[in-house]
Each structure stands twice: as structure tokens, then as C-alpha cells.
């Protein structure tokens, strides 16, 4: 059987890639995709740990995380669409009306 | 890239044959590495691609390989949900919005902010190192037997746990409905031209 | 005590009342034409529902001991009821303050109140959650509604920008929160007998008490969990979104967001760190660093602002820092004996609860004044808009004066008593230096609160400012302002009136 | 018999509420102002009457002259006000000679100042607002002096600070007034931090904040028995710490070095404010607090010595700076600083009674002087610069007369009130238990001499010399004619134009010098009578000492306290009197007939004063004076003490911290770029910091 730590490290790597994406991308949709990547990484950790403990709990967490991700997506994309309507652009670098 | 995809495809096939996995002791590790490589590479492509459509497609690949990883973890139901919800619904929504806003072809290359990118890379590296050095490798061995985990991921196990009033999952499940309601109302408020 | 599911429903009746009110408003507003046309119906029903919720919480607060509801998913104890009361009060003030403001800006829709109610219920769940995944879901209920509310003025660029910033960063922090939960789940195995993980705070508290030996995964999980909650509570350096979002969001939303999200976040922080007290030697120093950074960061950044909403945003950051001082006092780390530690713990619990209420009321009040004097179509934004307010609208100016003094911690106001209780708890906990730091930081805060007072009271009205005339005030915002000003003074003079609330909060056990 | 003491506190609050809502009660401005001008002084004087009745019926008849009564009628004083999470506080009124004395000062002299203010503020459109703050101040001050525990004192303490802020900035056409208000507030917050910490320390040692409680459970009772909460003997080090922290609070409120910078600036407020808050009542709160805590302080010789030294330094430096000021109110402000130093000097040598006696006499004559100077300024249409005055004696003889009494009283002219209180302080300073009696006495005498000197200088420059203005052509002044370091303080000038529509020029048709209205003059007469009589009635007869005895602890240091005064009492009187007369005379000689500038010039030959001319060696004296006193002494005070120590060092510290905070703020706000990416980077930075920090902590703990 594959050791749990393998899965944990994979999830760490995926999570970090997601974090990195949030930091370097400019398109809010892609930034948001990277956030989804982070959630997926956490899910892998949950499932792997659940298997490690032979507990169903790990998979329960994933179900809730999925629901949360779905909710976030609908609202997040709604915000993005709404912004595109007034600005005709969604580059986050143009969004600094408010600062300092 | 092509090679990786090819291997991913082979991994996909083999993942549907649990017996094959169990028969060859070294195979699960191999499968894991293949899937992990696909996941990581496609995740990296999400970040490095300039075109959001390609990013989205790469993300689909990541989601699929994650779903296969769930299968290797005996989480069959979760794997199915991952494909249906993530790779299916959510990613379609993403693509839909990208197409709707006509963001397929970016006008300019990104990113230009080098200081930000360098800092991001450095901090991410530290973050990963700090996590991976000790916390993530806490479990070097697997304690549980195959038998104990065999039925963990079936629909019946999950359903029985989720709706068991003696377990603490029923309440958050109900609370999730409020969350989804909020999301529905919110999406309508935001996206409708006139309320 | 573990409640049956029926009893659990009764124990969380205040939360259910808010949720059900939200659904009633949603259905009524979308199905009944008359309801939709009479603009006052939705806010009235919402306030009624919140009053019912607060009343239920009041009636339950005395009876609930350490109740575990829904097989451990929630802790329906006195502290959660106290938070329910605080949040219901905040939400009621927010709803009352919103109606005119939204009407003036053409944003008056039933959905607004639905979202306010649901996010209130999310914050209430945060205060009650004892299973970390419930906490996560609750955080998301609160946040998703707030993302939408921040962008509620959909045609305004600032509002949209606020929504996007809040959403992206909130989801980012949410990712850390989830990963933190995963790591705690994994890391708890080493401390849980029989090698299985748990994310139940009560269980974790008990296990950690028996064997305070977390592994690195657990510690890393604690760090990431702290990140997720610190983002919601706007602690430095997770605060950067706060001023931008507060500035951009419609003022009525800002008020609600500033008060409710912070109360929810601190209730959750308190729950988590209360369970983790046995391993406080690991995290205490971090909490203290966060507290100091947040107090000074918020106060120092506020000094040079010219935008009132930003000033209040930074001030809310500083107040989060004061509350973190209370979290640090929870541990009683410097107290000599166990009895003294327990005393410091109950003092800190009571102090934080009082401060949360005080903070909620002061913040709602201060933003309420801004809402009140906003004229049709435009927001009060800069200090210029407040010039000479004492002449154009003396009642608004004096009400604001009360809130500014209260935020600055000057007696006889609630803000003073709140700081006093935190100060007291910190000294009980033997953390004198932290108390002194708190006092020093609040001296800085006097600079900018006085600046607001000075602009209002000691300048001539500016012709170009937004609010030269007396505002057309509706009943709701006036009632909410008078109520919050009166409460600020009353509980500042006689905080003893709230002793049952604080005593109830301090029944939360030290693991 | 139910107590009526609660009325003392609630009456001013009623007045406050009436004035605050006067706008709703009376639609017409004139009616509103009229109602306010009756109600505001009325409630305070009514409180004064109640105070007298309570003193006679309740306090003097009680055993050991001490009763604790409820703040709200019907409740027991033992009802816990706060009883939360282990912290308890009751609220009640402590009625004992000390609190009654202060209540009398606050309501009595405060009432007179209220009456005066009705005249002074009569033409101000914002008069109701002024009296709103004024009555609120009286309420807070009464809470401070009558409260039965430290927390109530603290509430009053902060409350008077807030009112002081609102009143200093009352005439706000000048941003400097607001700055003065801010400075006062913030400097006071530093002191309050000391007070709050002291209070916390008291709580941790004694487990209560009440001064006195049933069965000896109060802080003072425990301190008198030398025990703490658990019955263990008191640790002198801890008590010294507590007392030092409390004294830091007192320093802030009572404008002692180094927290004194705000008081001279606070003169920006209307003159009745200066008289009530910054001379008679609020600034003496520090002395009241020390006296209230005398049982603690007598246990802590270290803290007492600190009090003494600070008091002495403040008295001396304040007087020195007073020598060279040319703004009439600033002379009085520095004189107040100096006199407050005297009071702390008395406390520092363990004679709290003498300190309180000086509080009482000072309240009379300093209120008189401030109000008198207000009358002068009123007559001069807002002019505050003494160099632009002169010859007013003929024009406003009644004002001159009361100012004359006040000056002689503060100077310590024999048998006026200042003479007795100051002599008492000097006597006990000379018998200092700390062995520094000669120094304290010497510097104290020098200060007394300077006080007499600068006060008579003020009188001469204002009233005696030829007028340096043209009567009939006075107009409201800006402060541009002030010295550069004084330019922030011409507030009264602004009242007369600016937003408040004071408009004397119109009202009196051309701005001639005129005597003030009766509403202003009557309080002045009363205060003048008090300034003459209070000292001789209460001082030598020892009435005051016996009266205050139950409220004050005696310093008991065993053989150490057995220090005989340097000089017998009678000789002391002679010396004090001589010093006062000497100071007055010197000023009279030097400023007797200066015509144009009021400052000494080389044109000494024009001097016509016979007494001055009588001195043969006048030129030489002039020269010496010019060189030594003005050039060296004056420059020292002006350049070094005022400009360097005050402006640069202390002021600089206050402003410097403010500027530094502003600069830091301006720098770090740039982090808030408004870009999501940067904010996310900030979050990641925090994540890494937390993660690495916690893991490092784990490694440390599990090594």
C-alpha cells in the first residue's frame, strides 16, 4: 500500500502550486481556479488521512468541502460577471481604486 | 508533456482494475507516482498557461487525476463525485464564464511584476519546505489493514455515516443547504441585470 | 451533556429562528407582490425574527450548561447563546440602519435582508461550532453572503472591486483554513488514543489536557487554522483587505461586516484556542505577537487616513488586536497557581464577551452615524464630509462623539469598561507587559478618534461636502442610533447589568 | 435618615441634560440662552447648598466624620455595581471632610464662575453648548471627588479630561486651539495610564478599589493597618510602586514636570474655563488624589520624596517662566503650574493638610485672578497682550481693585489667604523629614519671591503705566502681535469675531474700555472677600487642620520625623511676609512708570517714580537688573526653560511622537497597494511566519 505520507506530500505540493498561482496570476478566474486547486489538495489530504485511520470522517470532510467549493464558484463567478459588465475587463491589476 | 498524458491515460485504465492493483505489490506505488506526476504537471500548467482556457483544461486534467487518486485510496464515491461535480459542473461553469466574457485570448503576456513573483516563489518554497520537512511526513507507515479500509468509500458507508443521527455529520449536512441557498440568492443578486 | 437531536434543535433555536426568518423573507419577497411593494415589510420581519432569536437566546442562556448538540457538531452552551444575543443585536441594528440608506441608493430589495440574516446565522454557527468542519461551513455561510453584500451596489466600481477583493482573498484564506483542518485531523492521531483522528474541539480539548504532546502536523494545522480565522478577524498581517473592502462596500454593509464578521471570527478563535489551552506554550507567543502587531498596525495606519470609513476600518483592526490580548489572557500563562489561572480564564472569557458586545454596538453606531448623514445617492466618505457637523446636525455629531469616545476607551462608555475588563483579565493572567502595550496602543488611537471629533465639532461646515444639511432620517436608523448610543453610555456606567451575559460566557470550561 | 448627598451629584447632571436639550425645549435663541443662564449656575449653587447641608447634618454628626452613602437613592452603597468574572466594585459616595471640602470648592467657586460665565458668554451664540459642557464638567468633577472608590475617581478623572478637551477647543476658529485640546488630552492619557496601572496594582494587592469599607475592608483601612488582602504585612516596594504610578496620573492631571506642557496651552479656552478647570478644580485633582491616598503614601517614603522633588522643581520652573511672559493669561497659567508645584511640595514632605489648604486658597485667588483677567480682556475687547495694555486702573477701577486683592493674596502679602497657606507649606518644607529642609525652604522662598514679583509686574503692566492703546479704537485682535512662541494662544481674541459672533465692536459702538457687567463683577467681589478672609479664618485658628484631620494620614517615620523647623513660626511669618513685600516692591520699582513698552529700556532717566528715584544708584541697579535679571534670568527662563526644556524637549517629545507615528503610518500605508496579489502575498507572508514560528516553538519545546 502507498504510504499516507506520499499522499500528504502530493497534497502539499498541489496546495503550494495553488498558492503560487493565486500570487502570480492576474485573471481572477484563473486565480480562482488556483484556489480550487488548493481545496482539492486539502481534499486529497483528508481522504488519505481518513484511509490511514480507517475512518469515514476523511471522506465526510471532502463532501462538505465540495459543497463549499460549489457555493463559492457560483458566487465568485457571479461577482466576476458583474464586474465585467461595468468595466469590460477583469484584470485584477486594474482594481485598485481603493488603496493606502 | 505528451508522454505524461500518455502515462496518465494508461494510469486511468489501470485504475479501474483494482484486482490488478492488488496483485502486483509494487504497482500501487507506480500508479501513485504516475498519477501524482500528472496531477502536479497539469497543476503547474494551470499556473503557467497564459490562456485561461488552457488553464481551465489543465485543471480538468488535475481534477481527473485527483479523482483517480481517490480510487487508489478506496474512496470510490468521492472519486465519482469529484468527476461529476468538479470536473463536470464546476469546470464547465468556469469555461462557460471564460467564453461568455470572451477571455480566451489574452491581450498581453503576464506576469510582469518580477518582485511579486520572486517573493511569491520564495515564500511558497519556504511554505512547502516547512510543511513537508516534518508535518506532512508524520505518517511514514500505514497502520491499517486492507480489509479495514475496503468498504470505507462505498456509497452505503458514506450514506450511513452522513445521515446517522449519532454522528456529527447530519447537522453540517443540513447547514450546507443554507450555504447553497445563500449562494443561489447571491448569484442571482449579482448576475441579474435588474432585480 | 450530549443532547438528543430533538433537544439539540431546541438548544439552537435562536440560530434556527434567524435562518427561518431568512427563508420567510426570501419566500415572501419573491412570491408576494404586496410584500415586495411595501418596502418596510422585509426589514420589519427581519428585525422581528432577530428579536425573537435574541429572546430565545436570553431564555436559554441560563439553562444551558456544557451542552453538546447534534452528536458533538455544535456546542450549544451559554457562550454560544451570549454570542447569539450579541449577533442578533448587531444584525437588528444593521437591518434598522439599512432601510433608508438602501432606499436612497436604489438598492432596497428583500434579498439584502435575506443575505444579512443568513450571514448572521453563519456567524452564530461559528460561535457554536465544535466540529471544525462545521466551523468551516459556518465561515463560508457568513463569508459567501458577505461577498455578495460587499458587491451589493452592483453598478458602483468601488463596491464591485470590494466584492472581488474580499472574495478572492477570502477564498484564499478559506483554503488555508481547510488545509489546517486536514492537518489537525491528521495530527490529532498522535494525541488521540487508538490512533484515529478527530476534529471535534471538545474531544481535542480533553485529549490535549490528558496528553499535551502535539506532533508537528498538529502544530502546522493550528497555524493554518489560525490563518483562516485571523483573516476573518482582520489581524495584522492578514488585515490588508479590510480598509479597501470597508471603503468600497455600501456603508450599511460595512457596518454589518465590521461587527458581525469580527464577532463570529473571535467567537471561533476563542473556541479553538480555548480547546488548545493545554498546549498554550506552543501558540501563546504567536498569539501575543499577533496581538501586538495588530494593535499597533491598526492604530498607526489609522493616523494618516482621511477617509472616515478607512479610519473605522483600521480602528476595527486595532480592536481585533485588543481582543487578541484577551485570547492571550485566556491561558493565564503568567498566573502562579491553578486557581489563579482559572480566575484569569473566566475573567478573560467575560471580558472578551463584553468587549465583543461593546465593539459591535460602537461600530454599528459609528457607521450608523455615517449612514444617517449620507444624503441621497452619495456616501459620506472623507473627513471633509463631517466638517462642522455639530452645527448642521448636532444630534448626529454628539452621537458620533459618544461612539468615538467609546472606541477610544474613555469613560463613562462601554468601550472603556470593555478595555478595563480586558486589562483586568490580562493582569489576572500575569501578563502585565501586554496590558501596558494595550494601553500604549490605545493612546495612539486617541489621535485619530479626536481627529474625527475635532472635524465634527471644531470646524466650519464645508460647502462642498456631502452632508451639509440635516439628513432625512427614517425611523429605523434613528432608533438604532439612539439605542446604540444609549447602550454605550448605560453599559459604560453600569456594566453590571450585563453580568449574567458575562458570567454565562465564563462558564465555558477551561480544558 | 435618608441621605441627600446624591443630590449634589445629580443636580449638575440635570443641568447638563437641560442645557444639552435646550435646543428642543426653547425654539428661540434668546429664550434658550436666558433659560440656560439661570439653570446652569442655579443647579451648581443648589448643589452647593446641599453640600453645606450634608456637611452639617451628615458628615459632622457621623462617627469619625465619615459616611458612605448610595449614589442612587434607595440602593445600598454596598450594592455591587460591577460584579463580573471576579472583579467587584460598588458605587457610593464617600462623604468625609476631604470630599466635602472639594465638593464645596467645586460647587461654590464653580457656581461663582458659572455666574461670571453667564455674563462673559452672554453674547456668544454657542452659550448653551458652553454651559452644557460646563455643567457636565461639574458633574464629572463631583464624581471624582465624591466617589467612594478608585474606579469612580477614574471615571470622573477621564470625564473632566474630556470636558476640558471640549472646552479648550470651544472657540475653534483657530486650529491651534484644537491642537492645544489634543495635546492636553493626549498628555493626560499618558498620566492616566499610570493611574490605571496603579489602580490595577492596588486591586492585586488589596483585592478592592474602595477607599473605605465595612469592617476595615477598604484600601486605606488596610493600608493603615499595614496589611494586604490576605493579612500579610505590606511590601514597601510594592506600595512605593503603587504610589509612584498614582503620582504619574497626578502629574498628568495637575501639570507637573514633565507632563505639564498642556496646561499653558490650555489657556486657549474661554477664560471661565481657565478659571474653573485649569486653576480652581480639575488641575488640583492630583493633589486631592494624593491626599485621598495619604494612607498609602505615608507608607512609601520613596514615592513621597519623588513627589516633593517634582513639586519643588515644578514650582521653581513655573515661576521662572512666569517672569517673562507677556500674555496676561499665560502669566497666570505658569503661576498655576508653579502653585500646583507648591501643593505637591507640601504633600511630598508629608503635610497633606497644607497642600489641601493651598488648594482651597489657591482656588479662591486664582479663580479671582483668572476671572479678573477675563474681565480685563473683556474690557479690552479681546486683547491679551500686556504690552498693549496699561493705565486701565482709571478706566476700570473695580476690576483693578479685585485684581489687586488677588495679586496680593497670591503673592502672600501678610494676612491675606495666600500668606497663610504658603507659609504653612514653607514651614513644613523647612521641617522636611527627608533632611533636605534647607534646600526646599530656600527654593520655596525664592519661588515665593518670584511669584510676588511677576504678579505685581502683571498688575503694573496692565493697570498702572500709561495706556499703550488708544481708547475708542480698540478692535478685536488677532494674535499676530504675540511672541512667536505664544502665537497659539490668543483664543479669547477670536471669540469676538469669527464664528461666535461675539461682536463687541458693534455692540458697544466703537470699542471703548468699559467695566464688566454686574454678573461678572459680583462673583469677583465674592472671590475677593474669600481671598482675603479664608486664610486668616481657617489658617491660624487651625480650624482647617482639625476639619481635615479625619481624612488625612499622618506621616509617621518615628525619630526621622522629629525635625524641628528651621525657623520658629513667627519668624517664618516675618520672612514670608518680607519676601512677598520684597517681590511686590521690586516689581513696583522696576515697572512703576514704564511708559511705552512696559519692558525696561536704557531710557531709565525718564523714570519718575519717587520711590524708584529715591534709590541713588538707580542706573547701576537698572543695569544690574537688565543684565542679570532680564538678560540672564529672563533669557534662561525664556530660551532655556521655556524654549528648550518645554518646547523642545517635552513639547518636542509629544509632537515628536505624534510626528513619528504619522511618518511611520505614512510609510507603512504604502503596503496597502490596493492590489489583490500584494494582499495575497501579505497573507502568505503571515502564513509562513505563523508556520515557521509555531514549528520553531515546537522544536524548542521538544528538543
PDB file of N, CA, C and O in Angstrom, chain C residues 5 48 64 72 74 100 300 363 425 476:
ATOM      1  N   UNK C   5     -31.181  14.702  19.412  1.00  0.00           N
ATOM      2  CA  UNK C   5     -31.309  15.623  18.289  1.00  0.00           C
ATOM      3  C   UNK C   5     -32.478  16.583  18.462  1.00  0.00           C
ATOM      4  O   UNK C   5     -32.398  17.739  18.071  1.00  0.00           O
ATOM      5  N   UNK C  48     -38.021  41.581  13.547  1.00  0.00           N
ATOM      6  CA  UNK C  48     -38.834  40.753  14.441  1.00  0.00           C
ATOM      7  C   UNK C  48     -38.165  39.398  14.670  1.00  0.00           C
ATOM      8  O   UNK C  48     -38.056  38.923  15.800  1.00  0.00           O
ATOM      9  N   UNK C  64     -28.483  26.598  29.781  1.00  0.00           N
ATOM     10  CA  UNK C  64     -27.551  25.733  29.065  1.00  0.00           C
ATOM     11  C   UNK C  64     -26.216  25.655  29.773  1.00  0.00           C
ATOM     12  O   UNK C  64     -25.578  26.650  30.028  1.00  0.00           O
ATOM     13  N   UNK C  72     -22.245  16.289  18.956  1.00  0.00           N
ATOM     14  CA  UNK C  72     -20.936  16.915  19.050  1.00  0.00           C
ATOM     15  C   UNK C  72     -20.608  17.874  17.940  1.00  0.00           C
ATOM     16  O   UNK C  72     -19.521  18.444  17.907  1.00  0.00           O
ATOM     17  N   UNK C  74     -22.092  20.715  17.419  1.00  0.00           N
ATOM     18  CA  UNK C  74     -22.210  22.066  17.961  1.00  0.00           C
ATOM     19  C   UNK C  74     -22.092  22.017  19.477  1.00  0.00           C
ATOM     20  O   UNK C  74     -22.388  21.005  20.097  1.00  0.00           O
ATOM     21  N   UNK C 100     -33.281  53.031   5.040  1.00  0.00           N
ATOM     22  CA  UNK C 100     -33.261  54.332   4.377  1.00  0.00           C
ATOM     23  C   UNK C 100     -32.095  54.453   3.428  1.00  0.00           C
ATOM     24  O   UNK C 100     -32.218  54.981   2.315  1.00  0.00           O
ATOM     25  N   UNK C 300      -1.614  52.644  14.092  1.00  0.00           N
ATOM     26  CA  UNK C 300      -0.675  53.515  13.392  1.00  0.00           C
ATOM     27  C   UNK C 300      -1.171  53.824  11.989  1.00  0.00           C
ATOM     28  O   UNK C 300      -1.125  54.968  11.539  1.00  0.00           O
ATOM     29  N   UNK C 363     -19.341  49.996  16.890  1.00  0.00           N
ATOM     30  CA  UNK C 363     -19.092  50.011  15.455  1.00  0.00           C
ATOM     31  C   UNK C 363     -20.375  50.272  14.689  1.00  0.00           C
ATOM     32  O   UNK C 363     -20.411  51.097  13.766  1.00  0.00           O
ATOM     33  N   UNK C 425      -8.308  41.192  32.982  1.00  0.00           N
ATOM     34  CA  UNK C 425      -8.040  39.783  32.692  1.00  0.00           C
ATOM     35  C   UNK C 425      -6.553  39.576  32.422  1.00  0.00           C
ATOM     36  O   UNK C 425      -5.962  38.594  32.863  1.00  0.00           O
ATOM     37  N   UNK C 476     -36.008  53.935  11.393  1.00  0.00           N
ATOM     38  CA  UNK C 476     -35.148  52.809  11.725  1.00  0.00           C
ATOM     39  C   UNK C 476     -33.760  53.217  12.155  1.00  0.00           C
ATOM     40  O   UNK C 476     -33.281  52.846  13.226  1.00  0.00           O
TER      41      UNK C 476
END
